[in-house]
Each structure stands twice: as structure tokens, then as C-alpha cells.
Amino acid sequence: MRIGAIGALVISLAITPALAAKIGNVRFASVPIMDKIVLKLIDRKADIHLFFKKTDIIRSKYRNYTVESDASDVADQGNRIAAIQFSTYGVASGVGRSDFHEVVKCAFVDTQSGQFLFESDAQMCDGEWKKPTLWQDSSGRHLDFEKLPK
């Protein structure tokens, strides 16, 4: 059993973007973490990134991030626009000390075009689609994608 779990971990870390879970045209892919300082401070060896074709959708905005949402949960939204939770992170170094910090966020992504449409606090991802372009979070806030500036 232990060998099977280790084998599954090795396979999950070695997955290439072409073999990752796919929602519409957006792929969830495991990307190895190369920063040795980060690797010392966290207990994972890879991040989950979002790709459209060969482009990492969020990387242009954040150097270090990992998707927190499970691909099956995103697929279950059944919408062209998907609410996806992710964390940005970094390492603050001081005299003889390094501290890991992260911030949980929410992104709305068009799963057909791969366009990063909107970013908000993590609370915004706790909600539901009222219409294909109208999201309501659990506190009652609405996000109407038809009214967002292009």
C-alpha cells in the first residue's frame, strides 16, 4: 500500500500540462516548485497551475501560486465562466530567518478562451451561479460579467 501511495505521488508530480485535468480549454497542471527556499518551508513539491494552450493564465500576474479548487468541483459548476480559488505565496527573509506567507484569492476564468476575467477575495468563491454570467457569493454580493468593463 505504501509503495502504491508513493508511486501515485511521483506520478502526480511528474504530470505534464498536456496530461492534466481539463475544464473546457483550460488545463489544471502540476508544475514543480524550483525555489529551494520555498521547498524547505512547505510540504509539497509542486503547484497546480492553469494553462490555456501553452500559456499559464495566472503566472503573468503572480510568480508563485497554486490552485486550491479541485478540477471536478470547477467542472461541476457547469458554466463557461468558472470560479477558481487559488493562493499566491512568497518567502520573506530576514536575519537568519525565512517566513512563508500566502494569500487565498478567487479568480473567474472563461474556460473557453482562457481569459482571466476577475479577481477577488477568497470569500467571493463561496457562492453560486444565478445565471450563466451572474455570480452571487454567500454574503449576497453579485458579480455580473455582462456589466464588467472589457
XYZ file of N, CA, C and O in Angstrom:
600
model
N 0.824 -1.187 0.000
C 0.000 0.000 0.000
C 0.870 1.253 0.000
O 0.602 2.184 -0.711
N 1.941 1.248 0.817
C 2.814 2.406 0.907
C 3.510 2.685 -0.427
O 3.634 3.820 -0.856
N 3.954 1.624 -1.114
C 4.597 1.775 -2.413
C 3.609 2.366 -3.419
O 3.960 3.226 -4.206
N 2.355 1.938 -3.368
C 1.330 2.480 -4.267
C 1.116 3.964 -4.040
O 0.986 4.733 -4.984
N 1.089 4.390 -2.772
C 0.901 5.811 -2.457
C 2.093 6.621 -2.926
O 1.939 7.713 -3.475
N 3.296 6.098 -2.741
C 4.498 6.797 -3.189
C 4.504 6.879 -4.710
O 4.805 7.926 -5.285
N 4.136 5.794 -5.374
C 4.069 5.793 -6.840
C 3.062 6.808 -7.353
O 3.322 7.523 -8.315
N 1.896 6.897 -6.698
C 0.878 7.876 -7.101
C 1.395 9.294 -6.923
O 1.151 10.158 -7.760
N 2.132 9.545 -5.830
C 2.700 10.871 -5.595
C 3.714 11.217 -6.679
O 3.688 12.309 -7.235
N 4.584 10.285 -7.009
C 5.596 10.526 -8.049
C 4.920 10.808 -9.385
O 5.287 11.739 -10.093
N 3.895 10.048 -9.717
C 3.175 10.276 -10.978
C 2.500 11.631 -10.975
O 2.557 12.367 -11.953
N 1.865 12.022 -9.849
C 1.184 13.311 -9.797
C 2.164 14.463 -9.931
O 1.853 15.496 -10.507
N 3.378 14.320 -9.412
C 4.370 15.389 -9.513
C 4.988 15.453 -10.905
O 5.472 16.492 -11.316
N 4.966 14.351 -11.626
C 5.588 14.307 -12.947
C 4.616 14.639 -14.073
O 5.011 14.714 -15.217
N 3.339 14.850 -13.761
C 2.338 15.085 -14.799
C 2.687 16.336 -15.609
O 3.116 17.341 -15.053
N 2.553 16.254 -16.907
C 2.842 17.401 -17.763
C 1.547 18.136 -18.049
O 0.462 17.555 -17.955
N 1.622 19.408 -18.448
C 0.391 20.145 -18.742
C -0.511 19.438 -19.749
O -1.711 19.496 -19.650
N 0.054 18.725 -20.704
C -0.749 18.040 -21.715
C -1.571 16.892 -21.112
O -2.572 16.491 -21.676
N -1.158 16.341 -19.974
C -1.851 15.213 -19.363
C -2.740 15.615 -18.193
O -3.293 14.762 -17.526
N -2.865 16.898 -17.938
C -3.582 17.375 -16.754
C -5.095 17.360 -16.958
O -5.586 17.223 -18.068
N -5.833 17.545 -15.840
C -7.290 17.656 -15.899
C -7.654 18.874 -16.745
O -6.980 19.896 -16.703
N -8.741 18.757 -17.491
C -9.121 19.830 -18.408
C -10.580 20.205 -18.184
O -11.444 19.338 -18.088
N -10.847 21.509 -18.093
C -12.197 22.046 -17.983
C -12.354 23.009 -19.147
O -11.711 24.049 -19.180
N -13.184 22.673 -20.115
C -13.251 23.472 -21.341
C -11.885 23.411 -22.005
O -11.342 22.330 -22.223
N -11.313 24.560 -22.298
C -9.978 24.629 -22.884
C -8.900 24.940 -21.851
O -7.745 25.144 -22.206
N -9.276 25.013 -20.590
C -8.336 25.342 -19.513
C -7.876 24.051 -18.845
O -8.690 23.202 -18.481
N -6.550 23.904 -18.713
C -5.981 22.705 -18.102
C -5.413 23.017 -16.721
O -4.777 24.043 -16.522
N -5.651 22.117 -15.788
C -5.060 22.167 -14.457
C -3.823 21.282 -14.527
O -3.949 20.092 -14.806
N -2.642 21.851 -14.298
C -1.421 21.070 -14.453
C -0.517 21.209 -13.239
O -0.413 22.266 -12.638
N 0.150 20.122 -12.909
C 1.119 20.109 -11.820
C 2.443 20.675 -12.349
O 2.953 20.230 -13.367
N 2.953 21.682 -11.636
C 4.200 22.344 -12.030
C 5.180 22.238 -10.871
O 4.878 22.687 -9.762
N 6.359 21.656 -11.087
C 7.329 21.522 -9.990
C 7.761 22.873 -9.427
O 7.941 23.829 -10.177
N 7.909 22.948 -8.117
C 8.421 24.153 -7.463
C 9.942 24.087 -7.512
O 10.539 23.125 -7.059
N 10.560 25.104 -8.080
C 12.009 25.103 -8.245
C 12.745 25.866 -7.134
O 13.910 25.639 -6.908
N 12.038 26.769 -6.459
C 12.656 27.599 -5.427
C 12.997 26.748 -4.200
O 12.117 26.269 -3.500
N 14.285 26.580 -3.934
C 14.739 25.713 -2.833
C 14.319 26.239 -1.458
O 14.040 25.463 -0.551
N 14.237 27.532 -1.294
C 13.805 28.107 -0.008
C 12.333 27.759 0.242
O 11.950 27.363 1.337
N 11.501 27.896 -0.783
C 10.083 27.549 -0.652
C 9.939 26.069 -0.316
O 9.160 25.699 0.562
N 10.697 25.219 -0.992
C 10.606 23.779 -0.745
C 10.928 23.411 0.700
O 10.358 22.473 1.241
N 11.811 24.167 1.340
C 12.139 23.899 2.748
C 10.990 24.276 3.679
O 10.859 23.727 4.764
N 10.162 25.240 3.257
C 9.139 25.787 4.147
C 7.750 25.187 3.967
O 6.870 25.405 4.788
N 7.539 24.447 2.883
C 6.227 23.827 2.662
C 6.405 22.335 2.423
O 7.491 21.881 2.110
N 5.336 21.587 2.575
C 5.467 20.137 2.400
C 4.820 19.651 1.110
O 4.103 18.677 1.082
N 5.063 20.355 0.035
C 4.675 19.884 -1.291
C 5.798 20.220 -2.267
O 6.589 21.118 -2.019
N 5.868 19.493 -3.336
C 6.944 19.668 -4.315
C 6.463 20.316 -5.604
O 7.247 20.617 -6.481
N 5.121 20.504 -5.734
C 4.572 21.061 -6.970
C 3.370 21.938 -6.666
O 2.742 21.820 -5.615
N 3.101 22.832 -7.583
C 1.913 23.679 -7.537
C 0.985 23.246 -8.661
O 1.418 22.638 -9.641
N -0.292 23.583 -8.528
C -1.247 23.368 -9.609
C -1.441 24.722 -10.292
O -1.777 25.713 -9.646
N -1.197 24.765 -11.600
C -1.355 25.986 -12.380
C -2.442 25.791 -13.426
O -2.822 24.664 -13.745
N -2.933 26.913 -13.964
C -3.945 26.892 -15.015
C -3.299 27.262 -16.340
O -2.611 28.289 -16.428
N -3.540 26.451 -17.363
C -2.983 26.701 -18.688
C -4.088 26.819 -19.728
O -5.068 26.075 -19.693
N -3.921 27.762 -20.642
C -4.728 27.847 -21.858
C -3.738 27.712 -22.997
O -2.816 28.521 -23.118
N -3.907 26.656 -23.802
C -2.899 26.267 -24.788
C -1.598 26.065 -24.026
O -1.559 25.264 -23.118
N -0.546 26.814 -24.317
C 0.707 26.634 -23.584
C 0.971 27.788 -22.627
O 2.043 27.883 -22.041
N -0.007 28.656 -22.437
C 0.161 29.835 -21.596
C -0.397 29.596 -20.202
O -1.542 29.167 -20.045
N 0.415 29.891 -19.206
C -0.002 29.822 -17.800
C -0.834 31.078 -17.529
O -0.314 32.193 -17.548
N -2.128 30.919 -17.307
C -3.070 32.033 -17.219
C -2.741 33.018 -16.089
O -2.812 34.223 -16.261
N -2.398 32.523 -14.918
C -2.214 33.388 -13.747
C -0.755 33.795 -13.559
O -0.460 34.798 -12.929
N 0.177 33.067 -14.130
C 1.612 33.322 -13.929
C 2.033 34.740 -14.328
O 2.934 35.315 -13.727
N 1.381 35.322 -15.331
C 1.747 36.684 -15.736
C 1.434 37.696 -14.629
O 2.048 38.747 -14.545
N 0.515 37.340 -13.753
C 0.121 38.220 -12.650
C 0.850 37.891 -11.345
O 1.174 38.779 -10.572
N 1.071 36.596 -11.092
C 1.704 36.143 -9.856
C 2.790 35.122 -10.174
O 2.527 34.130 -10.846
N 3.973 35.364 -9.665
C 5.087 34.439 -9.908
C 4.851 33.090 -9.233
O 5.071 32.039 -9.815
N 4.424 33.117 -7.971
C 4.177 31.887 -7.213
C 2.698 31.795 -6.861
O 2.172 32.652 -6.167
N 2.073 30.732 -7.326
C 0.677 30.497 -6.957
C 0.372 29.012 -7.097
O 1.078 28.274 -7.773
N -0.704 28.604 -6.437
C -1.221 27.251 -6.622
C -2.738 27.297 -6.571
O -3.321 28.055 -5.789
N -3.381 26.519 -7.422
C -4.840 26.445 -7.453
C -5.301 25.593 -6.284
O -4.782 24.506 -6.050
N -6.254 26.107 -5.540
C -6.816 25.399 -4.388
C -8.077 24.609 -4.772
O -8.396 23.619 -4.137
N -8.789 25.058 -5.797
C -10.022 24.389 -6.228
C -9.696 23.064 -6.894
O -8.731 22.959 -7.653
N -10.519 22.079 -6.650
C -10.385 20.790 -7.307
C -11.013 20.889 -8.705
O -12.073 21.501 -8.866
N -10.374 20.300 -9.699
C -10.865 20.376 -11.080
C -12.296 19.850 -11.203
O -13.102 20.409 -11.943
N -12.638 18.791 -10.467
C -14.002 18.247 -10.562
C -15.029 19.225 -9.997
O -16.137 19.338 -10.523
N -14.668 19.976 -8.944
C -15.580 20.994 -8.399
C -15.802 22.116 -9.406
O -16.907 22.640 -9.540
N -14.750 22.490 -10.110
C -14.868 23.540 -11.125
C -15.748 23.036 -12.272
O -16.621 23.751 -12.750
N -15.554 21.797 -12.691
C -16.373 21.225 -13.769
C -17.839 21.153 -13.354
O -18.735 21.370 -14.178
N -18.095 20.870 -12.074
C -19.469 20.765 -11.577
C -20.222 22.091 -11.605
O -21.444 22.102 -11.473
N -19.517 23.204 -11.769
C -20.199 24.498 -11.862
C -21.025 24.566 -13.138
O -21.985 25.327 -13.215
N -20.646 23.772 -14.153
C -21.411 23.687 -15.389
C -21.594 25.013 -16.087
O -22.662 25.295 -16.633
N -20.586 25.845 -16.092
C -20.691 27.171 -16.672
C -19.444 27.473 -17.489
O -18.373 26.941 -17.211
N -19.589 28.330 -18.479
C -18.437 28.731 -19.297
C -17.438 29.539 -18.472
O -16.233 29.464 -18.680
N -17.934 30.315 -17.533
C -17.077 31.059 -16.609
C -16.975 30.231 -15.333
O -17.979 29.759 -14.811
N -15.759 30.045 -14.822
C -15.560 29.226 -13.630
C -14.963 30.055 -12.500
O -14.066 30.865 -12.724
N -15.479 29.857 -11.296
C -14.907 30.457 -10.085
C -13.854 29.483 -9.573
O -14.153 28.322 -9.312
N -12.616 29.966 -9.453
C -11.497 29.111 -9.062
C -10.728 29.766 -7.928
O -10.305 30.911 -8.034
N -10.564 29.040 -6.834
C -9.808 29.554 -5.695
C -8.327 29.210 -5.874
O -7.983 28.104 -6.284
N -7.462 30.183 -5.579
C -6.029 29.949 -5.669
C -5.321 30.724 -4.574
O -5.892 31.631 -3.975
N -4.081 30.343 -4.284
C -3.264 31.037 -3.291
C -2.017 31.580 -3.955
O -1.377 30.888 -4.744
N -1.689 32.812 -3.620
C -0.401 33.364 -4.013
C 0.486 33.247 -2.786
O 0.000 33.252 -1.655
N 1.792 33.103 -2.996
C 2.658 32.936 -1.846
C 4.045 33.464 -2.124
O 4.413 33.757 -3.260
N 4.796 33.602 -1.038
C 6.175 34.051 -1.146
C 6.924 33.774 0.135
O 6.372 33.246 1.096
N 8.193 34.122 0.128
C 9.046 33.931 1.292
C 9.663 35.274 1.656
O 10.279 35.934 0.818
N 9.453 35.674 2.898
C 10.072 36.890 3.414
C 11.286 36.467 4.234
O 11.168 35.660 5.145
N 12.444 36.970 3.872
C 13.677 36.593 4.571
C 14.198 37.757 5.396
O 14.223 38.888 4.930
N 14.580 37.436 6.611
C 15.186 38.411 7.498
C 16.517 37.875 7.983
O 17.070 36.941 7.412
N 17.015 38.425 9.051
C 18.297 37.998 9.597
C 18.177 36.563 10.106
O 17.502 36.293 11.098
N 18.786 35.625 9.371
C 18.808 34.218 9.771
C 17.466 33.538 9.801
O 17.298 32.495 10.438
N 16.460 34.100 9.135
C 15.113 33.542 9.224
C 14.349 33.756 7.917
O 14.456 34.801 7.299
N 13.574 32.778 7.517
C 12.707 32.886 6.344
C 11.295 32.490 6.744
O 11.087 31.465 7.377
N 10.330 33.310 6.374
C 8.922 33.053 6.697
C 8.111 32.907 5.418
O 8.228 33.716 4.498
N 7.282 31.880 5.382
C 6.394 31.620 4.259
C 5.082 32.355 4.520
O 4.559 32.343 5.622
N 4.557 33.039 3.507
C 3.247 33.679 3.656
C 2.427 33.410 2.401
O 2.970 33.237 1.309
N 1.111 33.315 2.572
C 0.242 33.117 1.419
C -1.059 33.881 1.594
O -1.462 34.216 2.720
N -1.708 34.179 0.472
C -2.976 34.888 0.448
C -3.914 34.104 -0.466
O -3.571 33.818 -1.614
N -5.085 33.732 0.053
C -6.064 32.997 -0.742
C -6.925 33.997 -1.499
O -7.380 34.991 -0.954
N -7.125 33.725 -2.784
C -7.877 34.606 -3.667
C -8.879 33.793 -4.478
O -8.875 32.576 -4.436
N -9.680 34.493 -5.247
C -10.648 33.869 -6.132
C -10.486 34.470 -7.525
O -10.378 35.685 -7.665
N -10.446 33.619 -8.535
C -10.359 34.078 -9.923
C -11.567 33.560 -10.686
O -12.059 32.460 -10.419
N -12.025 34.361 -11.616
C -13.076 33.933 -12.532
C -12.437 33.859 -13.909
O -11.862 34.839 -14.389
N -12.526 32.678 -14.504
C -11.827 32.398 -15.760
C -12.829 31.896 -16.794
O -13.670 31.049 -16.493
N -12.727 32.431 -18.012
C -13.527 31.928 -19.125
C -12.873 30.629 -19.583
O -11.743 30.639 -20.068
N -13.557 29.521 -19.405
C -12.947 28.215 -19.686
C -12.817 27.929 -21.177
O -12.148 26.978 -21.561
N -13.434 28.727 -22.030
C -13.292 28.534 -23.477
C -12.121 29.333 -24.049
O -11.334 28.827 -24.823
N -11.998 30.611 -23.620
C -10.935 31.483 -24.153
C -9.698 31.504 -23.262
O -8.646 31.979 -23.685
N -9.832 31.025 -22.019
C -8.717 31.073 -21.078
C -8.487 32.448 -20.485
O -7.518 32.671 -19.782
N -9.400 33.368 -20.720
C -9.234 34.733 -20.226
C -9.487 34.821 -18.721
O -10.461 34.299 -18.207
N -8.564 35.490 -18.030
C -8.663 35.772 -16.596
C -9.587 36.984 -16.500
O -9.198 38.097 -16.855
N -10.837 36.799 -16.047
C -11.838 37.853 -16.112
C -11.881 38.765 -14.893
O -12.115 39.967 -15.020
N -11.702 38.181 -13.708
C -11.879 38.971 -12.486
C -11.189 38.269 -11.334
O -11.116 37.046 -11.306
N -10.693 39.057 -10.390
C -10.043 38.512 -9.195
C -10.636 39.194 -7.974
O -10.919 40.395 -8.002
N -10.821 38.421 -6.904
C -11.399 38.973 -5.684
C -10.857 38.228 -4.474
O -10.016 37.343 -4.601
N -11.394 38.571 -3.285
C -11.023 37.863 -2.065
C -11.601 36.447 -2.114
O -12.474 36.142 -2.915
N -11.088 35.579 -1.264
C -11.491 34.165 -1.264
C -12.977 33.978 -0.973
O -13.595 33.039 -1.473
N -13.569 34.875 -0.190
C -14.987 34.743 0.157
C -15.872 34.763 -1.087
O -16.907 34.116 -1.123
N -15.437 35.478 -2.119
C -16.235 35.582 -3.340
C -16.440 34.217 -4.000
O -17.442 33.986 -4.664
N -15.515 33.278 -3.819
C -15.658 31.946 -4.438
C -16.710 31.087 -3.756
O -17.134 30.078 -4.328
N -17.123 31.456 -2.564
C -18.165 30.706 -1.868
C -19.508 31.263 -2.325
O -20.007 32.237 -1.783
N -20.067 30.661 -3.371
C -21.319 31.160 -3.923
C -21.849 30.259 -5.003
O -21.505 29.075 -5.067
N -22.684 30.824 -5.876
C -23.298 30.031 -6.934
C -23.659 30.918 -8.122
O -23.810 32.135 -7.994
N -23.806 30.259 -9.271
C -24.229 30.943 -10.480
C -25.739 31.102 -10.452
O -26.467 30.126 -10.304
N -26.213 32.344 -10.580
C -27.653 32.619 -10.666
C -28.102 32.574 -12.119
O -29.230 32.215 -12.420
N -27.219 33.010 -13.011
C -27.381 32.935 -14.464
C -25.983 32.641 -15.002
O -25.007 32.743 -14.265
N -25.848 32.299 -16.275
C -24.505 31.993 -16.802
C -23.477 33.114 -16.632
O -22.285 32.853 -16.613
N -23.921 34.356 -16.492
C -22.973 35.467 -16.322
C -23.188 36.228 -15.013
O -22.634 37.309 -14.829
N -23.986 35.681 -14.099
C -24.260 36.346 -12.819
C -23.906 35.419 -11.659
O -24.536 34.377 -11.471
N -22.908 35.817 -10.882
C -22.438 35.053 -9.723
C -22.913 35.759 -8.458
O -22.864 36.989 -8.367
N -23.363 34.991 -7.476
C -23.718 35.546 -6.164
C -22.946 34.800 -5.105
O -23.022 33.571 -5.024
N -22.184 35.557 -4.279
C -21.446 34.885 -3.212
C -22.351 34.675 -2.007
O -23.496 35.134 -1.983
N -21.850 33.969 -1.003
C -22.664 33.591 0.152
C -23.116 34.777 0.996
O -24.070 34.668 1.755
N -22.442 35.919 0.852
C -22.868 37.102 1.607
C -23.893 37.936 0.832
O -24.363 38.950 1.318
N -24.224 37.489 -0.399
C -25.227 38.186 -1.194
C -24.657 39.139 -2.236
O -25.417 39.741 -2.999
N -23.336 39.310 -2.267
C -22.737 40.190 -3.288
C -22.917 39.560 -4.665
O -22.787 38.342 -4.813
N -23.188 40.406 -5.655
C -23.348 39.930 -7.032
C -22.167 40.376 -7.882
O -21.594 41.444 -7.665
N -21.859 39.548 -8.851
C -20.830 39.867 -9.832
C -21.432 39.552 -11.194
O -21.651 38.387 -11.534
N -21.759 40.613 -11.950
C -22.399 40.462 -13.252
C -21.342 40.655 -14.340
O -20.856 41.766 -14.553
N -20.978 39.582 -15.017
C -19.918 39.632 -16.016
C -20.327 40.377 -17.275
O -19.485 40.809 -18.039
N -21.613 40.567 -17.490
C -22.081 41.365 -18.634
C -21.821 42.852 -18.400
O -21.732 43.614 -19.344
N -21.710 43.252 -17.132
C -21.514 44.669 -16.809
C -20.071 45.045 -16.499
O -19.769 46.206 -16.283
N -19.180 44.056 -16.478
C -17.774 44.356 -16.222
C -17.163 45.037 -17.436
O -17.488 44.695 -18.577
N -16.264 45.992 -17.210
C -15.587 46.614 -18.358
C -14.733 45.572 -19.100
O -14.152 44.700 -18.485
N -14.719 45.675 -20.397
C -13.961 44.711 -21.224
C -12.505 45.062 -21.282
O -12.023 46.086 -21.295
